[in-house]
CSV table of C-alpha atoms in Angstrom, one decimal:
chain,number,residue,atom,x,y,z
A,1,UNK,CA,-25.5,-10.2,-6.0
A,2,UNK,CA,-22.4,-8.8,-5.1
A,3,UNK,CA,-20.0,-11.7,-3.8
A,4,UNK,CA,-16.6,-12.7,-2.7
A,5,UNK,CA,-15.7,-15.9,-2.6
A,6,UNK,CA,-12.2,-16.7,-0.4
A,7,UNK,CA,-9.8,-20.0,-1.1
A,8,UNK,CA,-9.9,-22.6,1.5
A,9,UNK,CA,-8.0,-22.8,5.0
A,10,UNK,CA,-4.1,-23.7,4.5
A,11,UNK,CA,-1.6,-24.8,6.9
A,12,UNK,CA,1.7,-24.2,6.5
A,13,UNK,CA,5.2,-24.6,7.7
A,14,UNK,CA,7.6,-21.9,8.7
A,15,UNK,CA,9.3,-20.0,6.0
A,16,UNK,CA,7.1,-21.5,4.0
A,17,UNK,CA,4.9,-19.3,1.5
A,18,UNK,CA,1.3,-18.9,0.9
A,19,UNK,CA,-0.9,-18.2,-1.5
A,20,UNK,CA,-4.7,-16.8,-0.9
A,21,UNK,CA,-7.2,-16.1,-4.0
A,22,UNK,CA,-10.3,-14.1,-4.0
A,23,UNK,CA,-13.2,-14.5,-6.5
A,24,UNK,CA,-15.3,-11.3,-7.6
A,25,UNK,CA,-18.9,-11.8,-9.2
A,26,UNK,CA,-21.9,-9.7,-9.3
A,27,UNK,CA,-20.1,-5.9,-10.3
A,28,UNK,CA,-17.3,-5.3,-12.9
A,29,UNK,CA,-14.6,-6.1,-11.5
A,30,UNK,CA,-12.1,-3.6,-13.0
A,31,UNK,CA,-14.0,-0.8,-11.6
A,32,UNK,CA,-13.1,-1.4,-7.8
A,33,UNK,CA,-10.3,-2.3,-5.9
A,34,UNK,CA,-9.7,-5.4,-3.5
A,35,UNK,CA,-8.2,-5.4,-0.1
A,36,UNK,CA,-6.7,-7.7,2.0
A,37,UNK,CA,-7.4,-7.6,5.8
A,38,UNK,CA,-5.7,-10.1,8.2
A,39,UNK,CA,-7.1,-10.6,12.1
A,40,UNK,CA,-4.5,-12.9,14.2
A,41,UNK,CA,-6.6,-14.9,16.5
A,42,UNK,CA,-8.5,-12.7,19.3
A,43,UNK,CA,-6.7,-9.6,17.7
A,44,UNK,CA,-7.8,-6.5,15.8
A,45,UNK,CA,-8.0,-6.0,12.2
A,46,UNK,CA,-5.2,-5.4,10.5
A,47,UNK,CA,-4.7,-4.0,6.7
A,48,UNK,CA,-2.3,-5.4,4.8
A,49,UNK,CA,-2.8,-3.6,1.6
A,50,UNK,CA,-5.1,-3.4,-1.9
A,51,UNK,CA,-4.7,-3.6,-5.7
A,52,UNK,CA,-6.4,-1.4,-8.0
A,53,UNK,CA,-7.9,-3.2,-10.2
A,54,UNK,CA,-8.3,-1.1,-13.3
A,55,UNK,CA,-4.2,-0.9,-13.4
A,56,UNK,CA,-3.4,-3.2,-11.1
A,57,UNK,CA,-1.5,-0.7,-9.0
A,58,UNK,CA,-0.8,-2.0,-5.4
A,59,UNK,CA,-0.4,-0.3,-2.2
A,60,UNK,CA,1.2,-2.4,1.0
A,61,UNK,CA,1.3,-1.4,4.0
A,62,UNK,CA,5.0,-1.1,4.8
A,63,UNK,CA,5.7,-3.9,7.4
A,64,UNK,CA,4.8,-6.1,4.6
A,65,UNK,CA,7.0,-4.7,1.6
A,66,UNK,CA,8.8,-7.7,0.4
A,67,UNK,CA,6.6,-10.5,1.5
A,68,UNK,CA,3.6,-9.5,0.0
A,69,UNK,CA,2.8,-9.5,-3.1
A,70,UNK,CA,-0.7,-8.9,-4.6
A,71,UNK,CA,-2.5,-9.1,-8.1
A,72,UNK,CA,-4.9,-10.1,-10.5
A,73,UNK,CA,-6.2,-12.0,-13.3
A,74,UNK,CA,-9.1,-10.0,-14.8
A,75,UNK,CA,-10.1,-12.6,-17.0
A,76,UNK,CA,-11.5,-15.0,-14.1
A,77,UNK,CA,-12.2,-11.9,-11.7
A,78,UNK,CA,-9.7,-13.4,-9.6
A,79,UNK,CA,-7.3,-11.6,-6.9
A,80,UNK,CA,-4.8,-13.7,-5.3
A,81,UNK,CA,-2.4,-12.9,-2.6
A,82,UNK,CA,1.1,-14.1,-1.9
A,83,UNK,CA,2.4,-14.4,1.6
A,84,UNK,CA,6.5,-15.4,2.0
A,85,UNK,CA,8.8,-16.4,5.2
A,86,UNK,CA,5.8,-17.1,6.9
A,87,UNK,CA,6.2,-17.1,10.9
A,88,UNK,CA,4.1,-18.1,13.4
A,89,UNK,CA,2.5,-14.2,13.4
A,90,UNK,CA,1.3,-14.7,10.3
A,91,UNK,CA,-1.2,-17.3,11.9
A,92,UNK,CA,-4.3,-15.1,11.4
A,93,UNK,CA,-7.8,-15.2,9.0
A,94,UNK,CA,-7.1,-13.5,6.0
A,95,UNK,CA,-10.0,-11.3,4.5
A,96,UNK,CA,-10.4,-9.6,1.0
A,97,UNK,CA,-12.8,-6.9,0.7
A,98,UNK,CA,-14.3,-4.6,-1.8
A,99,UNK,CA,-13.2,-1.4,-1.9
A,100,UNK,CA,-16.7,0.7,-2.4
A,101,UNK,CA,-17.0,3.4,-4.7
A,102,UNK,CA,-19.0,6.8,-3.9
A,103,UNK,CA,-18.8,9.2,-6.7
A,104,UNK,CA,-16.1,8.1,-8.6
A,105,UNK,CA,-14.5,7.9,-4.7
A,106,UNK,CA,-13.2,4.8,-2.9
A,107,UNK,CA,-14.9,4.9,0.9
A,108,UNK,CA,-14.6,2.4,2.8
A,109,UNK,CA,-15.0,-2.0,2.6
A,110,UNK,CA,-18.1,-2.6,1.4
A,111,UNK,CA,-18.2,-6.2,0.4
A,112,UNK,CA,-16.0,-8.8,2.4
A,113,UNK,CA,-15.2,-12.1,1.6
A,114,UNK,CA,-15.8,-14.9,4.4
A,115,UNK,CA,-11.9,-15.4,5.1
A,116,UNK,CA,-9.2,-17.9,5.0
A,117,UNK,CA,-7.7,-19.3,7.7
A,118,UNK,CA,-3.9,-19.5,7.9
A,119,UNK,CA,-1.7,-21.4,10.3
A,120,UNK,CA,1.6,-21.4,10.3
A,121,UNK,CA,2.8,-24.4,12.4
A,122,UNK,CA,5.6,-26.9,12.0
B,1,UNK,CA,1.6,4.7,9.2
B,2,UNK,CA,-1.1,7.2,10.2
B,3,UNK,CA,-1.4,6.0,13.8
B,4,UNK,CA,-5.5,5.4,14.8
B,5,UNK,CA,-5.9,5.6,18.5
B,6,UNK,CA,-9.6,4.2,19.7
B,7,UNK,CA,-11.2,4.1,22.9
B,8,UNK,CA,-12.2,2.8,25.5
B,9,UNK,CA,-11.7,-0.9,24.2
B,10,UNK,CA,-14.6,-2.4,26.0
B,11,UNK,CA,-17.3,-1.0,27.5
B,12,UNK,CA,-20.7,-2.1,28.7
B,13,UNK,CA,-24.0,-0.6,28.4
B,14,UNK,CA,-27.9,-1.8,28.9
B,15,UNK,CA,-30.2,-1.4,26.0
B,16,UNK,CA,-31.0,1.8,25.6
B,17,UNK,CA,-27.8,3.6,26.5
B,18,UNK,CA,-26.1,6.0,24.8
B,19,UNK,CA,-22.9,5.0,23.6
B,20,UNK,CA,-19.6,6.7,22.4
B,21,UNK,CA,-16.5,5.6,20.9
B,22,UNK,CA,-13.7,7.8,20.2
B,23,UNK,CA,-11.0,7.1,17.3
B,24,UNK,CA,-8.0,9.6,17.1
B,25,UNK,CA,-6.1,10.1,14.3
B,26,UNK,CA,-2.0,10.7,14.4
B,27,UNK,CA,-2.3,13.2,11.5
B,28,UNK,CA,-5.3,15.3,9.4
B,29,UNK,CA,-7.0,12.6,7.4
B,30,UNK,CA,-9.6,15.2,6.9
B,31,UNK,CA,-12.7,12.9,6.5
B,32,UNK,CA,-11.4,9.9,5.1
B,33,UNK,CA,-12.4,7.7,7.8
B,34,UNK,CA,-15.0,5.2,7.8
B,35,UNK,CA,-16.5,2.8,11.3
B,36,UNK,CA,-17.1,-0.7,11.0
B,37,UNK,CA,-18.9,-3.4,13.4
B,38,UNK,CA,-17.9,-7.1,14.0
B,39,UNK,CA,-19.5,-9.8,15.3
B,40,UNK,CA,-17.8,-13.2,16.3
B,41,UNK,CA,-17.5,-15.5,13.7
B,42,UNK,CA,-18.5,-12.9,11.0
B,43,UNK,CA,-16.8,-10.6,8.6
B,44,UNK,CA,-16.9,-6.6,9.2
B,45,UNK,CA,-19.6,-4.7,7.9
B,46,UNK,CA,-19.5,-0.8,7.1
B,47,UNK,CA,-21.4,1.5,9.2
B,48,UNK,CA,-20.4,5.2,8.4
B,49,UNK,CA,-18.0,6.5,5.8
B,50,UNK,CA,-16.7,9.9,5.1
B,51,UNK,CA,-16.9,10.5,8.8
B,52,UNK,CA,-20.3,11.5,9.6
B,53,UNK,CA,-22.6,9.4,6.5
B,54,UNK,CA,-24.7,6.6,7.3
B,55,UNK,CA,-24.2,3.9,4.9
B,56,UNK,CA,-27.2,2.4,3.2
B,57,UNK,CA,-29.5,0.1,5.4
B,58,UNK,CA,-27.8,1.0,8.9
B,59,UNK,CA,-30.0,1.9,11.1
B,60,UNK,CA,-30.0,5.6,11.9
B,61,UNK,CA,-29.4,4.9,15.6
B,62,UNK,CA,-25.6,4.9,14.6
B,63,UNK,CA,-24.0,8.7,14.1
B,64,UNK,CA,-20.8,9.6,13.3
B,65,UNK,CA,-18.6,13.3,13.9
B,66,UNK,CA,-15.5,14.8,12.8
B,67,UNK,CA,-13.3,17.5,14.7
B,68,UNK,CA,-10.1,17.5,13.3
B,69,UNK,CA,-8.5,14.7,14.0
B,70,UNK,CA,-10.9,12.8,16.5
B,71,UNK,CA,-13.5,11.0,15.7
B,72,UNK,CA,-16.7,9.6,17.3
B,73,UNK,CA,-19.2,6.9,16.6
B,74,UNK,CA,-22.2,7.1,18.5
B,75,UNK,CA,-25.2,4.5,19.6
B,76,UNK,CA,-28.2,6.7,20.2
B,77,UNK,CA,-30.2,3.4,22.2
B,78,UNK,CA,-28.3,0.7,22.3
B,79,UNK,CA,-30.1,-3.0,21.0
B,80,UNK,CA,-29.3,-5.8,22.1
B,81,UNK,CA,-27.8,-7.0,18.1
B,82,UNK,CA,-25.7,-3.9,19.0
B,83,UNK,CA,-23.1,-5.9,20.6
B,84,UNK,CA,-19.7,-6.7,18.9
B,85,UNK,CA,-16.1,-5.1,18.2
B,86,UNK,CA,-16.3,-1.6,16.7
B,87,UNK,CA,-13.7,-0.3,14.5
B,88,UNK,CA,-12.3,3.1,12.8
B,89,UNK,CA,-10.3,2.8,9.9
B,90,UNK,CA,-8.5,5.5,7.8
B,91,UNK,CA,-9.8,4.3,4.4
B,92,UNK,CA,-7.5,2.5,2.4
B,93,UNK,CA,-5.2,2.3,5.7
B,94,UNK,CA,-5.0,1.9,9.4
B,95,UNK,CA,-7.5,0.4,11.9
B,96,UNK,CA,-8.2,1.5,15.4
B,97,UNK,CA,-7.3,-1.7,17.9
B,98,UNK,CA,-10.9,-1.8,18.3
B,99,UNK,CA,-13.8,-1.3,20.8
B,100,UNK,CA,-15.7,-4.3,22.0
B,101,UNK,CA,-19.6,-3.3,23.2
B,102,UNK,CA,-21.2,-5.9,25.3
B,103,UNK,CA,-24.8,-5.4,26.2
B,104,UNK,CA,-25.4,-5.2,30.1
């Protein structure tokens, strides 16, 4: 079936950078897109952004332009996110999630992965 | 950023109740929205996307309704698995700060 499979916890120091990675099986991967949602402890979701997967195009969300940086290797069905400067904000559970398809249409986060928890901690 | 503006953030209702949550958008995102619920410890799952369409093995309890640029999500008869954080999300974008249902 239809999985996502998330990299384990990390901690890390400030400044520091991060890498996450996100394993696709059960669909064809190149026909979707992955996002990455991040939820600071007791907080909201928040998106961070998502990488089409058929030409790896990405689209961040603006407060994260220049940290973030997101892609893909199709031949393992892996998407891996990078995370620089970390601060102590960026202490949160980072998801990835599908991005489901409805007639050729991307509608919504169908499939999420369990998460990876970051903390950013000297 | 579209700005997604949800209320109220918590409310509490008894099994059975009716229950509404409102998500306003900053701009015209026409229908592009989709409502998700979370449960502690657990990932989001989809409930409606494209506004107003049920997805596949929700229960039909759970509604959703689009004028213009406010949005509800509605519980007709609130169970007691009902309870969690509720979220709107402009898809491939912003979420709401969230609605957190606890069951009287």
């Amino acid at each position: 079936q239809v999985h996502l499979e998330q990299s384990e916890h990390q901690l890390q120091t400030p400044g520091a950078s991060v890498r996450l990675s996100c394993k696709a099986s059960g669909y064809i991967f190149s026909e979707f897109a992955i996002a990455w949602v991040r939820q600071a402890p007791g907080q909201g979701l928040e998106w961070m952004g998502w990488i089409k997967l058929d030409n790896q195009r990405t689209f961040y969300r603006p407060k994260f332009q220049g940290r973030v940086s997101m892609t893909a290797d199709t031949s393992t069905s892996v998407v891996f996110l990078d995370l620089t400067r970390l601060t102590s904000d960026d202490t949160a559970l980072y998801y990835c999630a599908r991005r489901g398809k409805k007639e050729g249409l991307f509608y919504g986060m169908d499939v999420w992965g369990q998460g990876t928890m970051v903390t950013v901690s000297s | 950023d579209i700005q997604m503006t949800q209320s109220p953030s918590t409310l509490a209702a008894s099994v059975g109740d009716r229950v509404t949550i409102t998500c306003r958008a900053s701009q015209n995102i026409n229908d592009w929205l989709a409502w998700y619920q979370q449960k502690p410890g657990k990932a989001p799952k989809i409930l409606i996307y494209r506004a107003s369409i049920l997805e596949s093995g929700i229960p039909s309890r759970f509604s959703g309704r689009r004028s213009g640029t406010e949005f509800t999500l509605t519980i007709n008869g609130l169970q007691s698995d009902d309870f969690g954080t509720y979220y709107c999300q402009q898809v491939g974008s912003t979420f709401g700060q969230g609605t957190r249902v606890e069951i009287k």
